[in-house]
Tab-separated table of C-alpha atoms in Angstrom:
chain	number	residue	atom	x	y	z
Z	61	GLU	CA	-0.237	-0.015	-0.088
Z	62	LEU	CA	0.917	3.327	-0.992
Z	63	LYS	CA	2.294	5.646	2.310
Z	64	VAL	CA	2.225	9.256	3.205
Z	65	GLU	CA	4.033	10.537	5.503
Z	66	GLN	CA	3.922	14.278	7.069
Z	67	ASN	CA	6.655	15.801	9.560
Z	68	PRO	CA	6.581	17.501	11.804
Z	69	LEU	CA	2.738	16.714	12.670
Z	70	PHE	CA	2.546	18.935	15.551
Z	71	LEU	CA	4.149	23.177	14.699
Z	72	SER	CA	3.909	26.148	16.943
Z	73	MET	CA	5.546	28.570	15.016
Z	74	GLN	CA	5.346	32.951	15.416
Z	75	GLU	CA	4.393	35.336	13.955
Z	76	GLY	CA	6.718	36.161	11.238
Z	77	LYS	CA	8.688	33.164	10.621
Z	78	ASN	CA	9.451	30.406	7.930
Z	79	TYR	CA	8.705	26.876	7.940
Z	80	THR	CA	9.072	24.530	6.267
Z	81	ILE	CA	6.428	20.921	6.071
Z	82	TYR	CA	8.284	17.972	4.601
Z	83	CYS	CA	5.913	15.003	2.658
Z	84	ASN	CA	6.705	12.069	1.832
Z	85	TYR	CA	5.237	8.645	-0.410
Z	86	SER	CA	6.454	5.546	-0.873
Z	87	THR	CA	6.092	4.740	-4.832
Z	88	THR	CA	6.256	6.260	-8.151
Z	89	SER	CA	3.626	9.604	-8.584
Z	90	ASP	CA	4.238	12.112	-10.756
Z	91	ARG	CA	0.730	14.303	-9.080
Z	92	LEU	CA	0.682	15.674	-5.249
Z	93	TYR	CA	-1.446	17.481	-3.852
Z	94	TRP	CA	-1.619	19.899	-1.111
Z	95	TYR	CA	-4.745	20.844	1.268
Z	96	ARG	CA	-6.113	22.991	4.057
Z	97	GLN	CA	-8.702	22.201	7.047
Z	98	ASP	CA	-9.935	24.018	10.089
Z	99	PRO	CA	-11.235	22.823	12.193
Z	100	GLY	CA	-14.398	20.825	11.712
Z	101	LYS	CA	-14.335	21.863	8.416
Z	102	SER	CA	-13.668	20.458	4.668
Z	103	LEU	CA	-10.750	20.106	3.002
Z	104	GLU	CA	-9.707	23.082	0.840
Z	105	SER	CA	-7.588	22.750	-1.940
Z	106	LEU	CA	-4.627	24.788	-1.899
Z	107	PHE	CA	-1.798	23.286	-4.894
Z	108	VAL	CA	-2.152	20.429	-7.332
Z	109	LEU	CA	1.539	19.292	-9.032
Z	110	LEU	CA	1.534	17.870	-12.086
Z	111	SER	CA	5.325	17.056	-11.968
Z	112	ASN	CA	8.769	16.490	-11.389
Z	113	GLY	CA	9.762	20.293	-10.318
Z	114	ALA	CA	6.766	21.639	-10.265
Z	115	VAL	CA	6.814	24.780	-8.012
Z	116	LYS	CA	3.457	26.385	-7.128
Z	117	GLN	CA	3.572	30.073	-4.638
Z	118	GLU	CA	0.099	31.045	-3.329
Z	119	GLY	CA	0.859	34.426	-0.906
Z	120	ARG	CA	2.691	32.712	1.597
Z	121	LEU	CA	2.792	29.012	1.080
Z	122	MET	CA	4.986	27.916	-0.949
Z	123	ALA	CA	4.856	23.907	-2.212
Z	124	SER	CA	7.281	22.118	-4.417
Z	125	LEU	CA	7.815	18.628	-5.309
Z	126	ASP	CA	11.136	16.330	-6.278
Z	127	THR	CA	9.409	12.923	-7.565
Z	128	LYS	CA	12.392	11.104	-8.034
Z	129	ALA	CA	12.759	11.634	-4.181
Z	130	ARG	CA	9.911	11.494	-3.705
Z	131	LEU	CA	9.440	14.847	-1.678
Z	132	SER	CA	7.082	17.884	-1.858
Z	133	THR	CA	7.400	20.468	0.743
Z	134	LEU	CA	5.566	23.601	1.973
Z	135	HIS	CA	6.918	26.759	2.474
Z	136	ILE	CA	6.149	28.832	5.066
Z	137	THR	CA	7.297	32.394	4.834
Z	138	ALA	CA	6.200	35.329	7.320
Z	139	ALA	CA	3.723	33.336	9.085
Z	140	VAL	CA	0.455	35.125	10.477
Z	141	HIS	CA	-2.081	33.887	12.697
Z	142	ASP	CA	-4.478	33.097	9.427
Z	143	LEU	CA	-1.999	30.567	8.561
Z	144	SER	CA	-3.932	27.906	10.992
Z	145	ALA	CA	-5.129	25.013	10.043
Z	146	THR	CA	-3.963	21.141	9.488
Z	147	TYR	CA	-2.509	21.010	6.431
Z	148	PHE	CA	-2.514	17.316	4.256
Z	149	CYS	CA	-0.194	15.851	1.663
Z	150	ALA	CA	-1.813	13.108	-0.989
Z	151	VAL	CA	-0.525	10.949	-3.710
Z	152	ASP	CA	-2.975	9.172	-6.490
Z	153	ASN	CA	-2.199	6.437	-7.415
Z	154	GLY	CA	-5.014	7.061	-10.358
Z	155	ASN	CA	-7.739	5.818	-9.013
Z	156	GLN	CA	-6.979	6.169	-5.368
Z	157	PHE	CA	-5.950	9.049	-3.326
Z	158	TYR	CA	-3.397	8.612	0.350
Z	159	PHE	CA	-3.035	11.273	2.692
Z	160	GLY	CA	-1.102	12.110	4.847
Z	161	THR	CA	-1.661	11.694	8.526
Z	162	GLY	CA	-1.234	15.624	8.030
Z	163	THR	CA	0.075	18.844	9.932
Z	164	SER	CA	-1.392	20.911	12.536
Z	165	LEU	CA	0.090	24.725	12.489
Z	166	THR	CA	-0.686	26.849	15.579
Z	167	VAL	CA	0.802	30.314	14.694
Z	168	ILE	CA	1.024	32.062	17.746
Z	169	PRO	CA	2.200	35.854	18.267
C	276	ASN	CA	-22.178	27.310	-9.175
C	277	ALA	CA	-22.364	25.428	-6.047
C	278	GLY	CA	-20.630	23.340	-4.855
C	279	VAL	CA	-20.308	19.595	-3.575
C	280	MET	CA	-22.996	19.164	-1.212
C	281	GLN	CA	-23.394	17.075	1.437
C	282	ASN	CA	-26.018	15.557	3.735
C	283	PRO	CA	-26.975	16.030	6.096
C	284	ARG	CA	-24.281	17.209	7.694
C	285	HIS	CA	-25.128	15.407	11.075
C	286	LEU	CA	-25.790	12.144	11.900
C	287	VAL	CA	-27.339	10.615	15.101
C	288	ARG	CA	-27.542	6.674	15.036
C	289	ARG	CA	-27.584	4.019	17.863
C	290	ARG	CA	-26.292	0.617	17.469
C	291	GLY	CA	-27.450	-1.247	15.088
C	292	GLN	CA	-29.426	0.998	13.562
C	293	GLU	CA	-28.366	2.432	9.434
C	294	ALA	CA	-26.951	5.426	8.420
C	295	ARG	CA	-27.150	6.704	4.538
C	296	LEU	CA	-25.619	9.545	3.734
C	297	ARG	CA	-26.087	11.663	0.370
C	298	CYS	CA	-23.676	13.370	-1.951
C	299	SER	CA	-24.858	15.363	-4.419
C	300	PRO	CA	-21.182	16.033	-6.715
C	301	MET	CA	-20.658	19.183	-8.571
C	302	LYS	CA	-22.540	20.497	-11.614
C	303	GLY	CA	-21.057	18.834	-15.094
C	304	HIS	CA	-18.927	16.506	-12.878
C	305	SER	CA	-19.185	12.662	-13.203
C	306	HIS	CA	-16.662	11.414	-10.873
C	307	VAL	CA	-17.023	10.656	-6.936
C	308	TYR	CA	-14.878	10.125	-3.943
C	309	TRP	CA	-15.456	9.061	-0.820
C	310	TYR	CA	-13.596	9.217	1.971
C	311	ARG	CA	-13.517	8.750	6.235
C	312	GLN	CA	-11.672	10.812	8.635
C	313	LEU	CA	-11.570	9.718	12.110
C	314	PRO	CA	-10.544	11.932	14.795
C	315	GLU	CA	-6.726	13.850	14.470
C	316	GLU	CA	-6.415	11.626	11.185
C	317	GLY	CA	-6.562	12.152	7.895
C	318	LEU	CA	-8.599	11.013	5.204
C	319	LYS	CA	-8.652	6.934	3.869
C	320	PHE	CA	-9.773	6.304	0.646
C	321	MET	CA	-12.692	4.591	0.334
C	322	VAL	CA	-14.252	3.971	-2.771
C	323	TYR	CA	-14.384	5.780	-6.084
C	324	LEU	CA	-17.673	5.844	-8.509
C	325	GLN	CA	-18.228	7.056	-12.490
C	326	LYS	CA	-22.018	7.490	-12.746
C	327	GLU	CA	-23.464	3.522	-12.577
C	328	ASN	CA	-20.190	2.221	-11.900
C	329	ILE	CA	-18.091	1.265	-9.260
C	330	ILE	CA	-14.135	1.835	-9.975
C	331	ASP	CA	-12.566	1.131	-6.951
C	332	GLU	CA	-13.845	-0.085	-3.780
C	333	SER	CA	-10.601	-1.648	-2.315
C	334	GLY	CA	-11.004	0.665	0.642
C	335	MET	CA	-14.434	0.085	1.532
C	336	PRO	CA	-14.893	-2.716	4.539
C	337	LYS	CA	-16.238	-5.989	3.158
C	338	GLU	CA	-19.370	-5.940	5.658
C	339	ARG	CA	-22.257	-3.232	6.226
C	340	PHE	CA	-20.914	-1.330	3.850
C	341	SER	CA	-21.790	0.178	-0.042
C	342	ALA	CA	-21.992	3.077	-2.176
C	343	GLU	CA	-23.769	3.949	-5.456
C	344	PHE	CA	-23.619	6.697	-7.896
C	345	PRO	CA	-26.911	6.052	-10.048
C	346	LYS	CA	-27.731	7.158	-13.049
C	347	GLU	CA	-30.085	10.260	-11.794
C	348	GLY	CA	-29.899	11.227	-8.076
C	349	PRO	CA	-27.004	11.938	-5.487
C	350	SER	CA	-24.684	9.124	-4.638
C	351	ILE	CA	-24.836	7.433	-1.475
C	352	LEU	CA	-22.597	5.753	0.682
C	353	ARG	CA	-24.816	3.617	3.210
C	354	ILE	CA	-23.888	1.612	6.273
C	355	GLN	CA	-26.044	-1.107	7.683
C	356	GLN	CA	-26.233	-2.380	11.432
C	357	VAL	CA	-23.574	0.290	12.647
C	358	VAL	CA	-21.313	0.487	15.307
C	359	ARG	CA	-19.439	3.030	17.739
C	360	GLY	CA	-16.273	2.528	15.873
C	361	ASP	CA	-18.226	3.789	12.281
C	362	SER	CA	-18.295	7.453	14.121
C	363	ALA	CA	-16.279	9.517	11.743
C	364	ALA	CA	-16.349	12.704	9.158
C	365	TYR	CA	-17.680	11.012	5.715
C	366	PHE	CA	-16.387	13.266	3.131
C	367	CYS	CA	-16.963	13.516	-0.695
C	368	ALA	CA	-15.308	14.366	-3.277
C	369	SER	CA	-16.178	15.228	-6.769
C	370	SER	CA	-14.919	15.848	-9.700
C	371	PRO	CA	-15.097	16.249	-13.999
C	372	TRP	CA	-13.876	13.636	-16.423
C	373	THR	CA	-11.582	15.659	-18.154
C	374	ALA	CA	-9.219	16.288	-14.630
C	375	PRO	CA	-10.173	13.930	-11.982
C	376	TYR	CA	-7.081	14.688	-10.246
C	377	GLU	CA	-8.730	18.219	-8.959
C	378	GLN	CA	-10.915	16.771	-6.709
C	379	TYR	CA	-13.656	19.025	-5.066
C	380	PHE	CA	-14.473	18.591	-1.244
C	381	GLY	CA	-17.810	18.698	0.466
C	382	PRO	CA	-18.454	19.788	3.635
C	383	GLY	CA	-18.887	16.230	5.037
C	384	THR	CA	-20.591	14.185	7.049
C	385	ARG	CA	-20.962	13.741	10.564
C	386	LEU	CA	-22.201	10.376	11.863
C	387	THR	CA	-22.495	9.031	15.333
C	388	VAL	CA	-23.121	6.330	16.844
C	389	THR	CA	-24.236	6.215	20.232
């Protein structure tokens, strides 16, 4: 079974700081997804990375994909409180999507 | 353009009862996925359907669970004889046939089994 691991699982960071969340997966996949989930809410799509070397940025978040290393990163720049949420990465094998366990991010003043 | 709709949003069932969860995909979307999320965990794939077809149900428990996506109407996830361990949030997602990997998630149904 395809495994997706994220680290860290919990992240507490101060406003204004930078940090990176890592997502490793166990088998070949050319597509990787990042989602955000607020407590009690559904998932919001952040990024869809479709090829090796893909890099996408939206506001203070930037995601990249290295399919050779089976690694994606979600970089947070100058964190603000509004970014507090749980972030999930996921890969697919054509039919099934496999999600990581999530990184719970808390941004503190 | 309405998003993915799920109902009910909250469902309480006693052990042994049946739970029916409904998912209406976005207009024009022909693919539906169902996921289960236990507290503090990620989403676990259950089943992938297209209209009138089950494409992949390998994530679904073999007993008590079934899913359908009829030609007309919403997709239904049915859980028979619910047990406490079925308590979870159930999310569906839909995607267009042109880009089946572009999933749009519904708000979820939170099932509580008492």
